[in-house]
Coordinates of C-alpha atoms and ligand atoms in Angstrom, one line a residue:
M1 CA 50.7 -35.1 14.5
E2 CA 53.9 -33.4 15.4
F3 CA 53.7 -32.5 19.0
S4 CA 55.0 -29.2 20.3
T5 CA 58.7 -29.2 22.1
K6 CA 57.4 -26.6 25.2
F7 CA 54.3 -29.5 25.1
I8 CA 57.2 -32.7 25.2
N9 CA 58.7 -30.7 27.9
K10 CA 55.2 -30.6 30.2
L11 CA 54.9 -34.2 29.5
K12 CA 58.3 -35.0 30.6
Y13 CA 58.2 -33.5 34.4
A14 CA 54.5 -33.8 34.6
K15 CA 53.4 -36.1 37.6
K16 CA 49.3 -35.7 37.1
L17 CA 47.4 -35.9 34.3
L18 CA 43.6 -35.0 34.3
F19 CA 41.6 -35.8 31.4
F20 CA 38.3 -34.0 31.3
T21 CA 36.1 -35.8 28.6
G22 CA 32.7 -35.3 27.6
A23 CA 30.8 -37.0 24.4
G24 CA 32.7 -36.8 21.6
I25 CA 35.0 -38.9 23.1
S26 CA 32.5 -41.8 22.5
A27 CA 31.6 -40.8 19.7
E28 CA 34.1 -43.2 17.6
S29 CA 32.2 -46.1 20.0
G30 CA 29.6 -45.0 17.9
I31 CA 27.5 -43.1 21.0
S32 CA 25.8 -40.1 19.6
T33 CA 27.3 -37.0 21.2
F34 CA 24.1 -34.3 22.5
R35 CA 25.3 -30.7 20.2
G36 CA 25.5 -30.0 16.5
V37 CA 24.3 -31.9 13.9
D38 CA 23.6 -35.1 14.8
G39 CA 23.5 -35.0 18.6
I40 CA 20.8 -36.3 20.7
W41 CA 19.9 -32.3 21.9
N42 CA 18.3 -32.1 18.4
K43 CA 16.3 -35.0 17.7
M44 CA 14.5 -35.5 21.3
K45 CA 13.6 -32.4 23.8
P46 CA 15.6 -32.7 27.1
E47 CA 12.8 -31.1 29.4
E48 CA 11.0 -34.2 28.4
L49 CA 13.3 -37.2 28.7
A50 CA 16.1 -35.6 31.0
S51 CA 14.3 -33.4 33.8
I52 CA 11.9 -34.3 37.0
D53 CA 8.9 -33.5 35.7
G54 CA 9.3 -34.6 32.6
F55 CA 9.6 -38.4 34.0
M56 CA 6.7 -37.7 36.8
K57 CA 4.9 -37.4 33.6
N58 CA 5.3 -40.0 31.3
P59 CA 7.9 -42.3 33.0
D60 CA 7.4 -45.4 30.4
I61 CA 8.1 -43.2 27.8
V62 CA 11.3 -41.7 30.1
W63 CA 12.4 -45.6 31.0
Q64 CA 12.2 -47.1 27.6
W65 CA 14.3 -44.4 26.0
Y66 CA 16.9 -44.5 29.1
Q67 CA 16.6 -48.4 28.2
H68 CA 17.8 -47.8 24.6
R69 CA 20.2 -45.7 25.8
R70 CA 22.0 -48.8 28.0
Q71 CA 21.4 -50.8 25.2
I72 CA 23.8 -48.6 23.2
V73 CA 26.0 -48.2 25.5
H74 CA 26.1 -52.3 26.6
D75 CA 26.6 -52.9 22.7
S76 CA 29.5 -50.1 22.8
K77 CA 33.0 -50.9 23.1
P78 CA 35.4 -48.3 24.6
N79 CA 37.7 -47.3 21.8
A80 CA 41.5 -46.2 21.9
G81 CA 40.8 -42.9 22.9
H82 CA 39.5 -44.6 26.0
L83 CA 42.0 -47.0 26.5
S84 CA 44.9 -44.8 25.3
I85 CA 43.7 -43.3 28.6
A86 CA 43.6 -46.4 31.2
E87 CA 47.4 -47.4 29.7
L88 CA 48.2 -44.3 30.7
E89 CA 48.1 -45.5 34.2
N90 CA 51.2 -47.2 33.6
Y91 CA 53.4 -44.0 33.5
Y92 CA 51.6 -41.3 35.9
D93 CA 49.1 -40.2 38.0
V94 CA 45.7 -40.1 35.7
T95 CA 42.6 -38.9 36.7
V96 CA 39.5 -38.5 34.7
V97 CA 36.5 -36.7 35.4
T98 CA 33.6 -37.5 32.7
E99 CA 30.2 -35.9 31.9
N100 CA 29.7 -39.0 30.4
V101 CA 27.4 -41.6 31.4
D102 CA 27.9 -44.5 29.7
N103 CA 31.3 -46.0 31.5
L104 CA 33.0 -46.4 28.9
H105 CA 36.2 -45.4 30.8
R106 CA 35.5 -48.2 33.3
R107 CA 35.5 -50.6 30.8
A108 CA 38.6 -49.4 29.3
G109 CA 40.4 -49.5 32.8
S110 CA 40.8 -46.5 34.2
S111 CA 41.5 -46.5 37.5
K112 CA 40.6 -43.2 39.1
I113 CA 36.9 -41.7 37.6
F114 CA 34.7 -39.7 38.5
E115 CA 31.4 -39.2 37.3
L116 CA 29.7 -36.0 37.1
H117 CA 26.3 -36.8 35.2
G118 CA 25.9 -39.5 37.1
N119 CA 26.1 -43.5 35.4
I120 CA 23.4 -44.9 33.0
E121 CA 24.0 -48.4 33.7
R122 CA 22.8 -48.0 37.9
N123 CA 19.0 -47.1 38.7
Y124 CA 17.7 -45.8 41.9
C125 CA 14.1 -45.6 43.9
I126 CA 12.6 -41.9 43.6
D127 CA 11.4 -42.3 47.3
C128 CA 13.0 -44.6 49.7
K129 CA 17.0 -44.2 46.9
A130 CA 17.3 -48.5 47.3
P131 CA 19.7 -48.9 44.5
F132 CA 18.0 -51.3 41.8
N133 CA 19.9 -52.9 39.0
D134 CA 18.1 -55.7 38.1
T135 CA 17.1 -54.0 34.5
K136 CA 16.4 -57.1 32.1
L137 CA 17.9 -54.6 28.6
N138 CA 14.1 -54.5 27.3
E139 CA 12.9 -51.7 25.7
E140 CA 9.5 -51.9 25.3
S141 CA 8.7 -53.1 29.3
G142 CA 7.6 -50.0 31.2
N143 CA 9.3 -48.5 34.4
P144 CA 9.6 -51.1 37.2
K145 CA 8.8 -50.4 40.4
C146 CA 10.8 -50.6 44.2
K147 CA 11.0 -53.7 45.1
E148 CA 11.6 -52.4 49.0
C149 CA 9.2 -49.5 48.9
G150 CA 7.2 -49.3 45.6
G151 CA 8.4 -46.2 44.0
R152 CA 9.1 -45.6 41.1
I153 CA 12.5 -46.3 39.6
R154 CA 14.9 -43.9 37.4
P155 CA 18.4 -44.0 36.2
D156 CA 21.2 -42.9 38.1
V157 CA 22.1 -39.8 36.0
V158 CA 21.7 -35.6 36.9
W159 CA 18.9 -35.1 35.0
F160 CA 18.3 -30.6 34.1
G161 CA 17.7 -28.4 37.0
E162 CA 19.8 -31.6 39.4
M163 CA 22.6 -30.9 41.8
L164 CA 25.4 -33.0 40.7
P165 CA 27.0 -35.6 43.0
Q166 CA 28.6 -33.6 45.5
D167 CA 31.5 -36.0 46.4
Q168 CA 32.2 -36.5 42.3
F169 CA 32.3 -32.7 42.1
S170 CA 34.6 -32.3 44.7
G171 CA 36.4 -35.1 43.8
G172 CA 36.6 -34.2 40.2
Q173 CA 38.2 -30.7 41.7
S174 CA 40.7 -32.0 43.7
S175 CA 42.4 -34.0 41.2
A176 CA 41.9 -30.2 39.1
E177 CA 43.6 -28.2 41.6
S178 CA 46.4 -30.3 41.9
S179 CA 47.2 -31.5 38.4
D180 CA 49.9 -30.8 35.9
I181 CA 48.2 -31.5 32.9
C182 CA 44.6 -30.9 32.0
F183 CA 43.4 -32.3 28.8
V184 CA 39.6 -31.2 27.7
V185 CA 39.0 -33.7 25.8
G186 CA 35.5 -34.2 23.4
T187 CA 33.3 -31.7 25.0
S188 CA 31.8 -28.4 23.9
G189 CA 32.7 -27.2 27.8
L190 CA 29.2 -25.6 27.4
V191 CA 27.7 -27.2 30.7
Y192 CA 28.1 -25.7 34.2
P193 CA 28.9 -26.6 36.4
A194 CA 31.0 -29.2 34.8
A195 CA 32.9 -27.2 33.2
Y196 CA 34.5 -25.4 35.6
I197 CA 36.7 -28.6 36.3
P198 CA 39.1 -27.2 33.5
I199 CA 38.9 -23.9 34.9
E200 CA 39.7 -24.2 37.8
A201 CA 42.5 -26.4 37.2
K202 CA 43.8 -23.7 35.0
Q203 CA 43.7 -21.2 38.0
A204 CA 46.1 -23.8 39.8
G205 CA 48.8 -23.8 36.9
A206 CA 47.8 -26.3 34.6
F207 CA 49.0 -26.7 31.7
I208 CA 45.9 -27.5 29.4
V209 CA 45.6 -29.0 26.2
E210 CA 42.3 -29.8 23.8
I211 CA 41.3 -32.1 21.9
N212 CA 38.3 -31.9 19.7
I213 CA 37.4 -32.3 16.1
D214 CA 36.6 -28.3 16.6
Y215 CA 37.0 -25.2 18.5
T216 CA 34.9 -25.0 21.7
E217 CA 33.9 -22.4 24.1
M218 CA 36.5 -23.9 25.9
S219 CA 39.6 -23.2 23.6
R220 CA 40.0 -19.7 24.9
F221 CA 41.6 -21.3 28.1
A222 CA 44.1 -23.9 26.5
D223 CA 47.7 -23.4 26.1
E224 CA 47.4 -26.0 22.6
S225 CA 44.5 -27.3 20.6
F226 CA 44.8 -30.3 19.3
I227 CA 42.2 -30.7 16.1
G228 CA 40.7 -34.3 14.9
K229 CA 39.4 -36.9 16.6
S230 CA 40.2 -38.0 19.8
A231 CA 41.0 -42.0 19.5
S232 CA 44.0 -40.6 17.0
I233 CA 45.2 -38.3 18.6
L234 CA 44.9 -40.1 22.3
T235 CA 46.5 -43.1 20.7
E236 CA 49.3 -40.4 19.3
L237 CA 49.9 -39.1 22.4
L238 CA 50.8 -42.5 23.9
A239 CA 53.0 -43.2 21.8
E240 CA 55.1 -40.3 22.2
V241 CA 54.8 -40.6 26.6
K242 CA 56.0 -43.7 25.4
R243 CA 59.0 -42.8 23.4
I244 CA 59.7 -39.9 26.3
K245 CA 60.0 -42.3 29.0
A246 CA 62.5 -44.8 27.2
T247 CA 64.8 -42.3 26.7
T248 CA 64.5 -40.1 30.2
Ligands
OAD301 P1 28.4 -32.2 23.2 O1 27.5 -33.2 22.8 O2 27.7 -30.8 23.9 O3 29.6 -31.8 23.0 C1 30.4 -33.0 22.0 C2 31.9 -32.2 21.7 O4 32.2 -33.7 21.1 C3 31.9 -31.6 20.7 O5 32.6 -29.7 20.9 C4 32.5 -31.9 19.3 O6 32.9 -31.0 18.2 C5 33.2 -32.7 20.3 N1 33.2 -34.1 18.8 C6 32.8 -35.1 18.1 N2 33.0 -36.3 17.9 C7 34.0 -35.9 18.1 C8 35.5 -36.7 18.3 N3 35.8 -38.3 17.3 N4 36.8 -36.7 18.7 C9 36.6 -35.6 19.5 N5 36.2 -34.5 19.6 C10 35.0 -34.9 19.0 O7 29.0 -33.1 24.3 P2 29.4 -32.7 25.9 O8 29.6 -31.7 26.0 O9 29.4 -33.6 26.5 O10 24.5 -33.7 30.6 O11 27.7 -32.2 26.4 C11 27.6 -31.9 27.6 C12 27.0 -32.8 28.7 O12 25.4 -31.6 27.7 C13 26.7 -33.7 29.1 O13 26.9 -34.1 29.5 C14 25.1 -34.0 28.6 C15 24.3 -33.0 27.9 O14 23.1 -32.0 28.4 C16 23.4 -34.4 31.1 O15 22.4 -35.1 30.2 C17 23.4 -33.6 32.2

């Protein structure tokens, strides 16, 4: 990929990079996205599987579905996209703000991560909020109960109609406000308030770069759009940064 002179200059002088990531960055790790032809929400009903009402109606089914997704995440690995972002910490102050719950940025080695929609590898009690991390990856077993109070255990992910974790969102906002370049990677940009993050970065003066296999709702905010798979584009980005840093 041929990067523009304008973008290369931005890379030369930037100090803080923000990566706002969505399901597309993990697609090449084998984790399904939500929308599009093979998207999860084309096959499953979000109101039944990703809402507190759906959970209270069918706790075992919802639990088993999350156990199944947890197994997929457990069996997958960070791809070259996640790994390139982690390695960019050798050259910049890098923050990751992700809509993903798959923990792959952490496993790739990124150190500053804000998880706007939670983390599928954690659980907590709906009554006393105690964390519950003693879950075997057994897709057949039903919804466990809290050892402290007997309440139902739910995954620590944000369901429809729920607030985002305030500390994660405000941490993401502060990073957006101070970033020099904001990369918007593998997200349809349709889900708010998460999608405010790159918009706030733009308003604060950041250069916006979209990386996606297609144009999206976010494209109109982008100063540059790189169309292609994120693993290869981020690999090329890292190589370009290494070239720049070797000569400056
Ligand atoms: P979507 O499924 O809405 O969008 C995935 C995006 O990734 C699309 O724009 C694809 O074009 C792009 N894409 C797919 N493969 C790619 C690849 N290899 N390289 C680059 N881009 C690729 O997923 P999100 O935008 O993450 O929320 O969805 C946002 C939220 O909607 C999720 O966090 C989830 C869902 O409902 C909650 O669960 C709260």
